[in-house]
Short mmCIF file of C-alpha atoms and ligand atoms in Angstrom, two decimals:
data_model
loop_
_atom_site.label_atom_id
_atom_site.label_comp_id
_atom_site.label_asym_id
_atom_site.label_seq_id
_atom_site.Cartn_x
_atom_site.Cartn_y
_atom_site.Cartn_z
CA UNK A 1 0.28 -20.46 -6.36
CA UNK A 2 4.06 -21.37 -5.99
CA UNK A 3 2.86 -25.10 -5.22
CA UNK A 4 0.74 -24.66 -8.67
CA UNK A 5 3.97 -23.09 -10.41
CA UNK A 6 6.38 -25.78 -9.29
CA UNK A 7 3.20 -28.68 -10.30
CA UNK A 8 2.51 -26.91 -13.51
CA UNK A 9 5.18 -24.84 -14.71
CA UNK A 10 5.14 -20.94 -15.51
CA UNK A 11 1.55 -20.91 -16.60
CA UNK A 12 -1.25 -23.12 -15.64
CA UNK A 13 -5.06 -22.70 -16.00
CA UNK A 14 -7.39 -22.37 -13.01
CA UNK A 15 -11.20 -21.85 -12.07
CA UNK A 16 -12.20 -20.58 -8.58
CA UNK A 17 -15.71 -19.65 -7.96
CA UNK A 18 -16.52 -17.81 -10.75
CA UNK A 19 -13.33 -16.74 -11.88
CA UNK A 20 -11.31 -18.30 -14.39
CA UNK A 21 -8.33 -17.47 -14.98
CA UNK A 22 -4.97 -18.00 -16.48
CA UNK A 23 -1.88 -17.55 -13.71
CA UNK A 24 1.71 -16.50 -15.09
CA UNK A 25 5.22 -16.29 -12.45
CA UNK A 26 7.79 -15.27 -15.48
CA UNK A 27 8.95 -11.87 -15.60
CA UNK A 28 9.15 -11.88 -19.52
CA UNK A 29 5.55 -12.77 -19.69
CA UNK A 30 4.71 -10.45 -17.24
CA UNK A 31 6.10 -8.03 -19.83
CA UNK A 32 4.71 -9.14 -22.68
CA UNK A 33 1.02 -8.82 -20.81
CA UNK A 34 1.79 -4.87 -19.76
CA UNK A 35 2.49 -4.14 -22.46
CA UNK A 36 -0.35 -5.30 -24.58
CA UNK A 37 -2.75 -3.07 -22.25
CA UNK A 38 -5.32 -0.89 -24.10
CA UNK A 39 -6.47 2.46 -23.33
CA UNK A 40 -8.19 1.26 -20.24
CA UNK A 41 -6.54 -1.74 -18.63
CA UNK A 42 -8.58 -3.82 -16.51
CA UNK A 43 -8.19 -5.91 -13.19
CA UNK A 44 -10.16 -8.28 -10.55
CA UNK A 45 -13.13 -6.45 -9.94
CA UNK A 46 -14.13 -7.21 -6.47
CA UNK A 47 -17.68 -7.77 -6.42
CA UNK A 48 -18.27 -7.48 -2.45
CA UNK A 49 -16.75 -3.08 -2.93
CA UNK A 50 -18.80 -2.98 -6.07
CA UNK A 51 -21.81 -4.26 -4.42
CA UNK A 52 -21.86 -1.78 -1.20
CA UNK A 53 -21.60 1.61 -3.43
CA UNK A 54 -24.25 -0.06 -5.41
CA UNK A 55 -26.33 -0.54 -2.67
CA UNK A 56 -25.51 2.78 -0.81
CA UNK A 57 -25.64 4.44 -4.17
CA UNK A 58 -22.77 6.07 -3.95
CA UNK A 59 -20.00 7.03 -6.74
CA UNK A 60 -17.23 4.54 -7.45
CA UNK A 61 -13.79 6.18 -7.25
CA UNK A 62 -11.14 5.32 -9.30
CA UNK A 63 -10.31 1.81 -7.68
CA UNK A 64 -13.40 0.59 -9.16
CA UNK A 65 -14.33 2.71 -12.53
CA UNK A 66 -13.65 1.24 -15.87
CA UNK A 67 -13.70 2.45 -19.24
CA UNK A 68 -13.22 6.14 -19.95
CA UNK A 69 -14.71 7.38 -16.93
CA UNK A 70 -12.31 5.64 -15.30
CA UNK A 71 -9.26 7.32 -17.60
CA UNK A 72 -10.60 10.90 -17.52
CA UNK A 73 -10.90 11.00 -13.64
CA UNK A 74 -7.46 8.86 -13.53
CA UNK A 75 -5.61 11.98 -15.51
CA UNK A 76 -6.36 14.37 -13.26
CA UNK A 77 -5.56 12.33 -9.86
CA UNK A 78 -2.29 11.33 -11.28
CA UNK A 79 -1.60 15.02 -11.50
CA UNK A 80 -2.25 15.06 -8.08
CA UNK A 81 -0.82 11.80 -6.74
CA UNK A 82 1.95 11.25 -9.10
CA UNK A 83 3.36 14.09 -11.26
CA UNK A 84 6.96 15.06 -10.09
CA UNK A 85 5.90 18.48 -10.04
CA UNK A 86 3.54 17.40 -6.76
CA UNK A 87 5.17 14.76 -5.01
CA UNK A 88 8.13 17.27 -3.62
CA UNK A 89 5.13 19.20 -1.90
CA UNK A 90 4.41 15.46 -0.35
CA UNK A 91 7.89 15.21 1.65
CA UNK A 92 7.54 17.89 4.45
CA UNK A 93 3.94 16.92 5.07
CA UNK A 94 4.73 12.81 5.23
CA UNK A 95 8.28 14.26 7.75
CA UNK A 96 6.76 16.13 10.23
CA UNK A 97 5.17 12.62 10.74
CA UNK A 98 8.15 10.28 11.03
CA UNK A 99 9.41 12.74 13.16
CA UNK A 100 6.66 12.63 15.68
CA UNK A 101 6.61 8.74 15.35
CA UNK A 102 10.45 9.02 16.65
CA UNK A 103 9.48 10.98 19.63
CA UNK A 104 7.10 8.55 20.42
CA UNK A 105 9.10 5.78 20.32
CA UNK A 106 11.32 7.75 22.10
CA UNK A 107 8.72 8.36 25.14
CA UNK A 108 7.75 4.73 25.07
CA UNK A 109 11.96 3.82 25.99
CA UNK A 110 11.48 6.77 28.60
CA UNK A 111 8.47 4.91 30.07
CA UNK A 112 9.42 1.48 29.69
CA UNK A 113 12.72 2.48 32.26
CA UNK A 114 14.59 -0.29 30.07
CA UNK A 115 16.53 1.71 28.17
CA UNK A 116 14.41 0.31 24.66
CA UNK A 117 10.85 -0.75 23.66
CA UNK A 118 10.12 -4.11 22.67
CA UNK A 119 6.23 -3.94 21.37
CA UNK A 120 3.75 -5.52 18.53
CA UNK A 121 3.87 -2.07 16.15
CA UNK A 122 0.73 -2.92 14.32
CA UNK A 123 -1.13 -0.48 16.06
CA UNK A 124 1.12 2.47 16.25
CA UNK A 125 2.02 1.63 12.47
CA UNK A 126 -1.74 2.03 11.45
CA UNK A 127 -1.86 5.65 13.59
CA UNK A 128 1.31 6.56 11.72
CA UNK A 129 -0.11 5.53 7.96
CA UNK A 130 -3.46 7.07 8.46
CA UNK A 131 -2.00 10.35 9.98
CA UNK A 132 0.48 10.22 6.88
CA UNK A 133 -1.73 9.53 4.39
CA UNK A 134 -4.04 12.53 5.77
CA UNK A 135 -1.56 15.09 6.33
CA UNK A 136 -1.15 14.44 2.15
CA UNK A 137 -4.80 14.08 1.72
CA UNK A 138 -6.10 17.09 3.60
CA UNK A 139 -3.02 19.45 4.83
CA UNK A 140 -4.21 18.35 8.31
CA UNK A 141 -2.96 16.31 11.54
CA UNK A 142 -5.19 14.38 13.38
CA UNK A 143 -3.26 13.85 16.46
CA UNK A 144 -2.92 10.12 16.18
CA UNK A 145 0.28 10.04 17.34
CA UNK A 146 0.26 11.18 20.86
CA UNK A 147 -1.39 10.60 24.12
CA UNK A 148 -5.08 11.10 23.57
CA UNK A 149 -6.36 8.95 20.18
CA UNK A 150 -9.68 10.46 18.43
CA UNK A 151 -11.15 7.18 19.36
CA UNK A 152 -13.73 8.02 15.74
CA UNK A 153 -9.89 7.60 14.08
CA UNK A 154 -9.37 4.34 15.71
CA UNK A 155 -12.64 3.24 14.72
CA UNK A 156 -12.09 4.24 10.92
CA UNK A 157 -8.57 2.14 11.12
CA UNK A 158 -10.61 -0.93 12.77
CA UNK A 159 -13.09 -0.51 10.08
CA UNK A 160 -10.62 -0.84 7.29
CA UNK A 161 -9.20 -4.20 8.92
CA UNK A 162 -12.82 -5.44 9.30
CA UNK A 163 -13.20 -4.43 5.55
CA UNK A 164 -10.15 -6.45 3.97
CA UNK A 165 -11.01 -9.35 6.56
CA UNK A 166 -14.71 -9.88 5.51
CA UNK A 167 -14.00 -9.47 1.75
CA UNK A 168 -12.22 -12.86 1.59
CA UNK A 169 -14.64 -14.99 2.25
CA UNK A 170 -16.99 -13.50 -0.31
CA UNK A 171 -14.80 -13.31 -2.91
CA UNK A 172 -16.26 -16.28 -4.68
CA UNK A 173 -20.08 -15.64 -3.57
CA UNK A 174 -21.99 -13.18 -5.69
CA UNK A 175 -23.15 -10.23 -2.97
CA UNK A 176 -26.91 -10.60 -4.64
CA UNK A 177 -27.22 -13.93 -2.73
CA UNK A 178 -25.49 -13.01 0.20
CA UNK A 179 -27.53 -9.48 0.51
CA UNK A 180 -31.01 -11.76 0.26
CA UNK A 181 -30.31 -14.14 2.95
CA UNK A 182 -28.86 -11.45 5.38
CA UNK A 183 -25.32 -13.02 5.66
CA UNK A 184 -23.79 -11.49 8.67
CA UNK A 185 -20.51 -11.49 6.95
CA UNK A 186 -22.29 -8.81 4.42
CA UNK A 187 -23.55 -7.20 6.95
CA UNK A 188 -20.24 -6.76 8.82
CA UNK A 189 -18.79 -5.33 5.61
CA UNK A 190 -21.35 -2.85 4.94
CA UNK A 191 -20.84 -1.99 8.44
CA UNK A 192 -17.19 -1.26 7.90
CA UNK A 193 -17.93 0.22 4.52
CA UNK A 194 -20.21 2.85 6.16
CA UNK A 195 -17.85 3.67 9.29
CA UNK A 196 -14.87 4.41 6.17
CA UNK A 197 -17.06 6.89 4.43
CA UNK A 198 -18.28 8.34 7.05
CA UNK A 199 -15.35 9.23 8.54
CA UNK A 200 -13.58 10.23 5.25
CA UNK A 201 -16.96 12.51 4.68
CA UNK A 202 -16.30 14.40 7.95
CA UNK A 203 -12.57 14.73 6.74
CA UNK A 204 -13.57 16.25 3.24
CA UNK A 205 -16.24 18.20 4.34
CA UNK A 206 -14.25 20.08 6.82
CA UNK A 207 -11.95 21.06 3.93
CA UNK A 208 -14.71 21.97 1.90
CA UNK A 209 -15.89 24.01 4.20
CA UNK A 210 -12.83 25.81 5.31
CA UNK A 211 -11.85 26.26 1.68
CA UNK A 212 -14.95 28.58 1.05
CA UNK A 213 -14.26 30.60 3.93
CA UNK A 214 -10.85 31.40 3.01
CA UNK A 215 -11.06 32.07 -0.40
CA UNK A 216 -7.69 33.88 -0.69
CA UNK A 217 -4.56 31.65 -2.23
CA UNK A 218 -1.59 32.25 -0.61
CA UNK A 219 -0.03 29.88 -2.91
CA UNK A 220 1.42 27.09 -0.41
CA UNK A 221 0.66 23.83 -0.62
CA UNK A 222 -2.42 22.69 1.07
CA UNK A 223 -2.72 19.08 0.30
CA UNK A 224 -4.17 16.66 -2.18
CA UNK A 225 -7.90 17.28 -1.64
CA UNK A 226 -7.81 20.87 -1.32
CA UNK A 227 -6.15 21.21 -4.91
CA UNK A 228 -8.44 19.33 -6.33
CA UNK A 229 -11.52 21.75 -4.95
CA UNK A 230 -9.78 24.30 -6.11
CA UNK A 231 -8.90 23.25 -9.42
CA UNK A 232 -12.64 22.41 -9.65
CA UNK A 233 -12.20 19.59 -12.53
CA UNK A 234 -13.96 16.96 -10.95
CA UNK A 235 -17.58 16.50 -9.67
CA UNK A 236 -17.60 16.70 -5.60
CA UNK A 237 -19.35 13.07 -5.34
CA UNK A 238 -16.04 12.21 -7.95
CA UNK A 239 -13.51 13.52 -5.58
CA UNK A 240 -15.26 12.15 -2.57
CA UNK A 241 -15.62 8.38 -4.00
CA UNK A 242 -11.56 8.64 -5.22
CA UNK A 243 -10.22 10.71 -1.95
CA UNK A 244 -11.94 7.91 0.41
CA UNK A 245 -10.20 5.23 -1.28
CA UNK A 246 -7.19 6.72 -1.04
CA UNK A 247 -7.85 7.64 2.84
CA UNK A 248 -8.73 3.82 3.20
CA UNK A 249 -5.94 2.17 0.52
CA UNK A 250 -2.85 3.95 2.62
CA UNK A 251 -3.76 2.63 6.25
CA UNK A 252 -2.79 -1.09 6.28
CA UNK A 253 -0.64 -1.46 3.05
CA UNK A 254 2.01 1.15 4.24
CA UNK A 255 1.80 0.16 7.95
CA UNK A 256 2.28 -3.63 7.49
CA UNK A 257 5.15 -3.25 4.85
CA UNK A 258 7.01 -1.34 7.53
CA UNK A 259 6.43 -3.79 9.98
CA UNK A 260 7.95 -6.27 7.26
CA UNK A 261 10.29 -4.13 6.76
CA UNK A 262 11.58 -3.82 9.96
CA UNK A 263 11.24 -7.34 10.70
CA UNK A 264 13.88 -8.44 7.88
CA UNK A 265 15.99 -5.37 9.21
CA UNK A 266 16.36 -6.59 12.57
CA UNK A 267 17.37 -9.62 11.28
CA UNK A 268 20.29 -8.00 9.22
CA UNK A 269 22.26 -5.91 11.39
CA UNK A 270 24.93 -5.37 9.08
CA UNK A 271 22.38 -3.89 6.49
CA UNK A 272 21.27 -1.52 8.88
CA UNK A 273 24.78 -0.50 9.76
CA UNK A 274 25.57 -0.05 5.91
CA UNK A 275 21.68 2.33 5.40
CA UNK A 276 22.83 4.29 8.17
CA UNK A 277 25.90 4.89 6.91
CA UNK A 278 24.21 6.06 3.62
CA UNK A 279 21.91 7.85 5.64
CA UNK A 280 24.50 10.34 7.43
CA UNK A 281 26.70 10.46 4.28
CA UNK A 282 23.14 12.09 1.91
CA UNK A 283 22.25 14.17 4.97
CA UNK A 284 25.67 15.53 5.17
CA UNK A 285 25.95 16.13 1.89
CA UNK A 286 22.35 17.63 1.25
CA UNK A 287 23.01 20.52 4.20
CA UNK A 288 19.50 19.53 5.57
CA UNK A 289 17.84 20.15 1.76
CA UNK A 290 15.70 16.75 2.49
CA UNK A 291 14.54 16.73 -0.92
CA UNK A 292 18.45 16.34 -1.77
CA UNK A 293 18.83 13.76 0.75
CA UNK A 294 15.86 11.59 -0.81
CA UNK A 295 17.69 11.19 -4.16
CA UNK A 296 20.80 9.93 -2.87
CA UNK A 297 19.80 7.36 -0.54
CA UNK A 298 19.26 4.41 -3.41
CA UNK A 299 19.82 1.71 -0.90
CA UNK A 300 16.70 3.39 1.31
CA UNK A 301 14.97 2.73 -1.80
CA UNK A 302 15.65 -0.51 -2.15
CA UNK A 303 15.00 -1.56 0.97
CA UNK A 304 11.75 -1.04 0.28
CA UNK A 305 12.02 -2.70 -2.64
CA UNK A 306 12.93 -5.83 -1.47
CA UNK A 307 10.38 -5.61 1.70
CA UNK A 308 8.00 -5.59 -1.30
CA UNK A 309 9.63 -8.52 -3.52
CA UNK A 310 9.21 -10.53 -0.09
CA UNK A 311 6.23 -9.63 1.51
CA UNK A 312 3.99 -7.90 -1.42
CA UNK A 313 0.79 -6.64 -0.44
CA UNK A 314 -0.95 -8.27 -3.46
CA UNK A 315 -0.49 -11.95 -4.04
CA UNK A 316 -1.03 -10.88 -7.58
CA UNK A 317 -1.17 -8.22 -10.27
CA UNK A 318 -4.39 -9.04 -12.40
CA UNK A 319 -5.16 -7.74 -15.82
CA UNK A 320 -7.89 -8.90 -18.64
CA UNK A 321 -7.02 -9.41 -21.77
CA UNK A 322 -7.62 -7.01 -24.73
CA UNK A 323 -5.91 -8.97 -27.67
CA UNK A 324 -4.56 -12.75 -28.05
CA UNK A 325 -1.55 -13.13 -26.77
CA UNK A 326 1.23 -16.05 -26.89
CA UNK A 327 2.51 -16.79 -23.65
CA UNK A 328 5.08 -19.33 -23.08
CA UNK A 329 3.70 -21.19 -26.28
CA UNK A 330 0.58 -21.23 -25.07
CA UNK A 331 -2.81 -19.13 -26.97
CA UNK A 332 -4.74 -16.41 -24.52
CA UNK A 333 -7.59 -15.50 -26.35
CA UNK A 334 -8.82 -11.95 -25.97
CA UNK A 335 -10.93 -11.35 -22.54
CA UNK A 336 -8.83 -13.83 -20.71
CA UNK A 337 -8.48 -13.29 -16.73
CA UNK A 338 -4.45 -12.82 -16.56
CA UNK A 339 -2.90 -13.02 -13.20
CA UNK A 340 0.34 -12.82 -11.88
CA UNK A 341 1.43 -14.21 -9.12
CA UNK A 342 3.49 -11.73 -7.74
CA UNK A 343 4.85 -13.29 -4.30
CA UNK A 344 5.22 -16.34 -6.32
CA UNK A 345 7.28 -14.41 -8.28
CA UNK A 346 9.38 -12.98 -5.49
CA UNK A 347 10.20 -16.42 -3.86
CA UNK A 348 11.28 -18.25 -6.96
CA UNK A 349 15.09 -18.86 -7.52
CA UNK A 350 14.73 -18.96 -11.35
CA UNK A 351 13.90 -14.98 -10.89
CA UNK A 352 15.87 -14.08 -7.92
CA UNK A 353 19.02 -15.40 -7.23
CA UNK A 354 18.58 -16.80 -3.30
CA UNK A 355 15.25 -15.76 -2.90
CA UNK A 356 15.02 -16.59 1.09
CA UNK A 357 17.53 -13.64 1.56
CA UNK A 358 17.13 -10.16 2.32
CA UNK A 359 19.15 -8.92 0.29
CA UNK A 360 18.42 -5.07 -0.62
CA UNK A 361 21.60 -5.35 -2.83
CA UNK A 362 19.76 -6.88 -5.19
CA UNK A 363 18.39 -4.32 -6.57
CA UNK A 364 21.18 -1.90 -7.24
CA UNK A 365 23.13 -3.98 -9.52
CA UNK A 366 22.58 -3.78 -13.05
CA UNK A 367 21.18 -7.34 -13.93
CA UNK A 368 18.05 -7.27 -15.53
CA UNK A 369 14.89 -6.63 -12.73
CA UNK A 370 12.72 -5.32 -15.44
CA UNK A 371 9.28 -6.42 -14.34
CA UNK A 372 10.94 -8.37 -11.16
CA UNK A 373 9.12 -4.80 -9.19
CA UNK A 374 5.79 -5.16 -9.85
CA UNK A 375 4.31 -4.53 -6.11
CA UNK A 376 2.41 -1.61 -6.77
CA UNK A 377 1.01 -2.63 -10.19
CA UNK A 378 2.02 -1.89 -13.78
CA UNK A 379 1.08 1.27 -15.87
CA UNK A 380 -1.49 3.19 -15.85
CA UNK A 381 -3.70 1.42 -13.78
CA UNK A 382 -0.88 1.10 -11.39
CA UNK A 383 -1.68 1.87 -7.32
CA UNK A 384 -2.10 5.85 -7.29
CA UNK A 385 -0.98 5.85 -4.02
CA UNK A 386 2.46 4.64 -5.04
CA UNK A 387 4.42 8.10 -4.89
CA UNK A 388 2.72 8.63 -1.49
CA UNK A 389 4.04 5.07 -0.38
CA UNK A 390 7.15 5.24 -1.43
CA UNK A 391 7.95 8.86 0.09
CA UNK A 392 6.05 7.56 3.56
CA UNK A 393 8.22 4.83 3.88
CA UNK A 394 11.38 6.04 2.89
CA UNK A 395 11.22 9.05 5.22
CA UNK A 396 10.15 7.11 7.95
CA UNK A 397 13.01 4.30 7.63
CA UNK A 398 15.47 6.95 7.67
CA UNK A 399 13.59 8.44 10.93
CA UNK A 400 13.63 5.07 12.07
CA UNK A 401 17.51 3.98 11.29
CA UNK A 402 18.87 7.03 12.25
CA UNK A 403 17.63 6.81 16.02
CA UNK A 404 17.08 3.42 17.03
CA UNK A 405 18.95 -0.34 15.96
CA UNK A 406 15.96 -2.60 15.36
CA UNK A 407 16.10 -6.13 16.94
CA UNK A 408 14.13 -9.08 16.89
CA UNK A 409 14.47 -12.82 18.93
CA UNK A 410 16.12 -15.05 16.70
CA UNK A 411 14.53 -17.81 15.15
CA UNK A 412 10.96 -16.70 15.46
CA UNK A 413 9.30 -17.61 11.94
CA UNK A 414 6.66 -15.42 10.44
CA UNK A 415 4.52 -16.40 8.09
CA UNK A 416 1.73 -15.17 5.61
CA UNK A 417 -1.82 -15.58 6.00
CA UNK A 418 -4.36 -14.00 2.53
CA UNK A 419 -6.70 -11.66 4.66
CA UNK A 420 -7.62 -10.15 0.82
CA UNK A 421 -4.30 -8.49 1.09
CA UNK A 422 -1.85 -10.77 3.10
CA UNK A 423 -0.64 -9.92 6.21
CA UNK A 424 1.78 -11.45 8.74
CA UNK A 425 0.39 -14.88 10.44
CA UNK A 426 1.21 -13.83 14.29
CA UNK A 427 2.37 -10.34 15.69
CA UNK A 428 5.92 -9.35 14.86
CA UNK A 429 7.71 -8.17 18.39
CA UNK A 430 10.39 -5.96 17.71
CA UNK A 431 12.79 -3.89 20.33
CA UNK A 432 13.60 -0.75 19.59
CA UNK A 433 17.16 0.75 21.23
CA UNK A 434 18.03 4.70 21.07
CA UNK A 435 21.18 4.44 19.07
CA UNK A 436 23.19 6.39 21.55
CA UNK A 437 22.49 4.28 24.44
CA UNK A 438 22.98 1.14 22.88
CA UNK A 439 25.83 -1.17 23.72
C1 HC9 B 1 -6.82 -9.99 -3.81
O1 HC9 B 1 -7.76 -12.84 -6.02
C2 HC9 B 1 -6.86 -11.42 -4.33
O2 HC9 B 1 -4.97 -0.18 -1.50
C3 HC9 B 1 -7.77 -11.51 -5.56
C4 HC9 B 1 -7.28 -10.55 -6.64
C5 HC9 B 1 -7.13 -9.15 -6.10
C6 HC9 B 1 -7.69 -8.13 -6.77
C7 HC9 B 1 -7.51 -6.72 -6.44
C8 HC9 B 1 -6.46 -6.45 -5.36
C9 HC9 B 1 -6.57 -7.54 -4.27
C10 HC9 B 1 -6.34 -8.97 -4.84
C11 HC9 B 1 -5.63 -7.22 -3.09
C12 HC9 B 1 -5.82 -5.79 -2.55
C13 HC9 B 1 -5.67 -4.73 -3.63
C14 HC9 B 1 -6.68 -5.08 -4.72
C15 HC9 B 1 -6.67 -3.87 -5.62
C16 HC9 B 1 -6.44 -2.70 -4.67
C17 HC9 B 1 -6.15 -3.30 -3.28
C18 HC9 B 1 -4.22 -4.71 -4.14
C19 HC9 B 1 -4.86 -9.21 -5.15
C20 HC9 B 1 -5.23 -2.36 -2.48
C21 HC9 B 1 -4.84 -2.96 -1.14
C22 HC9 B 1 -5.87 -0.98 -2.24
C23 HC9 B 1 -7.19 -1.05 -1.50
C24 HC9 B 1 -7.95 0.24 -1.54
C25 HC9 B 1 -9.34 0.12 -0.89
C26 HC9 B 1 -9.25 -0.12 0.56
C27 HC9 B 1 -10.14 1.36 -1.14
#
């Protein structure tokens, strides 16, 4: 896409398989496209996640409902997912995991006998986001982060890999053809289609179950699935189909924006010197209130931020047309595949001023970055997992900052590779140092 942008301009036409579609990079357009959506805005449908709940016959979740099925059951997980009234409840559940991922680190320096840890983090990343995202989820801990791994959890985190991996390649094949002639590539993604909800299904059902034994509220928070049995608003199979995408959207899109995260850290010593510094200063200040420390640590925040503008998870932010729409002089007509090309976006100087540098800065000043954040989405058919993101990774780069300086070997270039979502193209090796210890 940025080879297409610099060719083309800011908008160019394009047909791939059996999409067509119109691609935008400009901010302004971007804007003009939000905010044009209708009552039920609409994205890339990808046929391969469509096809397996056909073929299982089971209920799409909200990733995959349109229309106003899609907006009723949308209301009532934003209220669960996204209202400031429920996110506080979020923090001390997504904590108590940073905190064990610091011991753990901390054991790995212990057994290392080097005084630090140098390691590929992908794994320990993907414990850490699927025991976050569950603690949220269910009000429960699975254990992932110590000695003994449930290896059925590390078989639901391959499975999600294994998922994202084999739905690139059949992007542009329709999954009719490839279900008749036995691809194994369909095969492999049913497989990893039926480990997720099967694993998700043991999750909910032992909620379910518990629930109805212990009828009696005691009015603490109990997590994002047990609300929602409670409140008793939403068909089971509804809950089910939107609480498994969740479980499976929050394992490698939290874990490998850390990584990135980290990455550009260790690359910017001074930056981590100047978060730390905020760090202390909102702790002090808050008197260990952590909610009180979370909303005055803005550079935290946009550290994440520019992790994102970087190294998005999405290479683009899709929507379909409702109305015409003018668009740098050129007609859409209505139905028109829209995309935006999000890391495009990101990387280009006429929207960033030096793009190539991490620079978390960036965002704090008051220059215009209206639609310059558009990571997780636009509106309302923006990523529900969002508030759940956000608080993850926050807590844990404070976790993360406050104990150990992050280093990497200089001059090692990562690149991206699309795997559906796009994903670092070798292992990132970091070293971890206990902040005390370290020279
Ligand atoms: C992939 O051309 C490239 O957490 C396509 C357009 C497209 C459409 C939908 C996008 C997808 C891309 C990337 C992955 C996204 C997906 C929508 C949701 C998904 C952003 C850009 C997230 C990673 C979700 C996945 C949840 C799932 C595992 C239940």
């Amino acid at each position: 896409m940025m080879q297409k942008f610099q060719t083309f301009g800011p908008i160019y036409r394009e047909k791939l398989g059996m999409y067509e579609s119109v691609n935008i990079i400009d901010p302004e357009d971007a804007a003009i496209l939000f905010k044009s959506e209708g009552r039920y805005p609409k994205r890339l449908m990808i046929p391969s996640w469509q096809a397996y709940r056909d073929f299982r016959n089971k209920a799409y979740g909200v990733l995959l409902k349109t229309g106003e099925s899609w907006r009723h059951d949308r209301m009532i997980l934003n209220k669960e997912a996204m209202s400031l009234k429920v996110i506080d409840n979020f923090v001390p559940l997504l904590n108590e995991v940073g905190e064990d991922f610091i011991k753990r680190v901390h054991m790995q320096i212990k057994k290392s006998g080097q005084g630090r840890w140098t390691a590929d983090l992908t794994n320990e990343l993907f414990r850490f986001a699927l025991e976050s995202v569950c603690n949220v989820l269910y009000g429960t801990r699975l254990g992932l982060l110590e000695d003994f791994i449930d290896p059925e959890a590390q078989r639901f985190i391959d499975a999600v890999t294994v998922m994202f991996h084999t739905t690139s390649p059949m992007l542009y094949l329709p999954p009719s053809l490839l279900r008749r002639i036995n691809a194994k590539i369909w095969l492999d993604h049913v497989q990893a289609w039926d480990i997720i909800f099967m694993q998700a299904d043991k999750c909910i059902q032992k909620i379910y179950r518990d629930l109805r034994l212990n009828q009696k509220s005691t009015g603490e928070y109990l997590g994002i699935l047990p609300s929602l049995l409670v409140q008793d608003k939403l068909p089971i199979e509804d809950i089910k189909a939107s609480v498994t995408e969740m479980m499976a959207g929050g394992v490698d899109t939290t874990s490998i924006t850390l990584q990135w995260a980290m990455f550009e850290l260790a690359r910017a010593p001074s930056i981590q010197e100047q978060l730390r510094t905020e760090i202390i200063t909102a702790e002090t200040a808050a008197q260990g209130d952590l909610l009180k420390t979370l909303r005055s640590v803005p550079l935290v925040k946009a550290t994440i931020k520019e992790a994102i503008r970087l190294h998005p998870v999405a290479v683009s932010v899709q929507r379909y047309t409702t109305q015409e729409l003018i668009l740098q002089n050129y007609f859409i007509p209505a139905k028109t595949l829209v995309q935006v090309g999000i890391y495009a976006m990101g990387r280009d100087p006429k929207y960033f001023v030096r793009p190539e540098q991490f620079n978390p800065e960036r965002w704090l000043n008051d220059d215009p970055t209206h639609f310059r954040g558009l990571g997780f989405g636009f509106g309302p058919r923006q990523c529900l997992g969002r508030r759940i993101a956000e608080l993850e990774m926050a807590l844990f780069l404070i976790h993360i900052l406050k104990n150990f300086k992050i280093e990497t070997k200089r001059g090692v270039d990562i690149g991206t590779t699309f795997d559906l979502i796009l994903v670092p193209d070798k292992p990132i090796y970091l070293t971890l140092w206990p902040l005390d210890s370290h020279p």
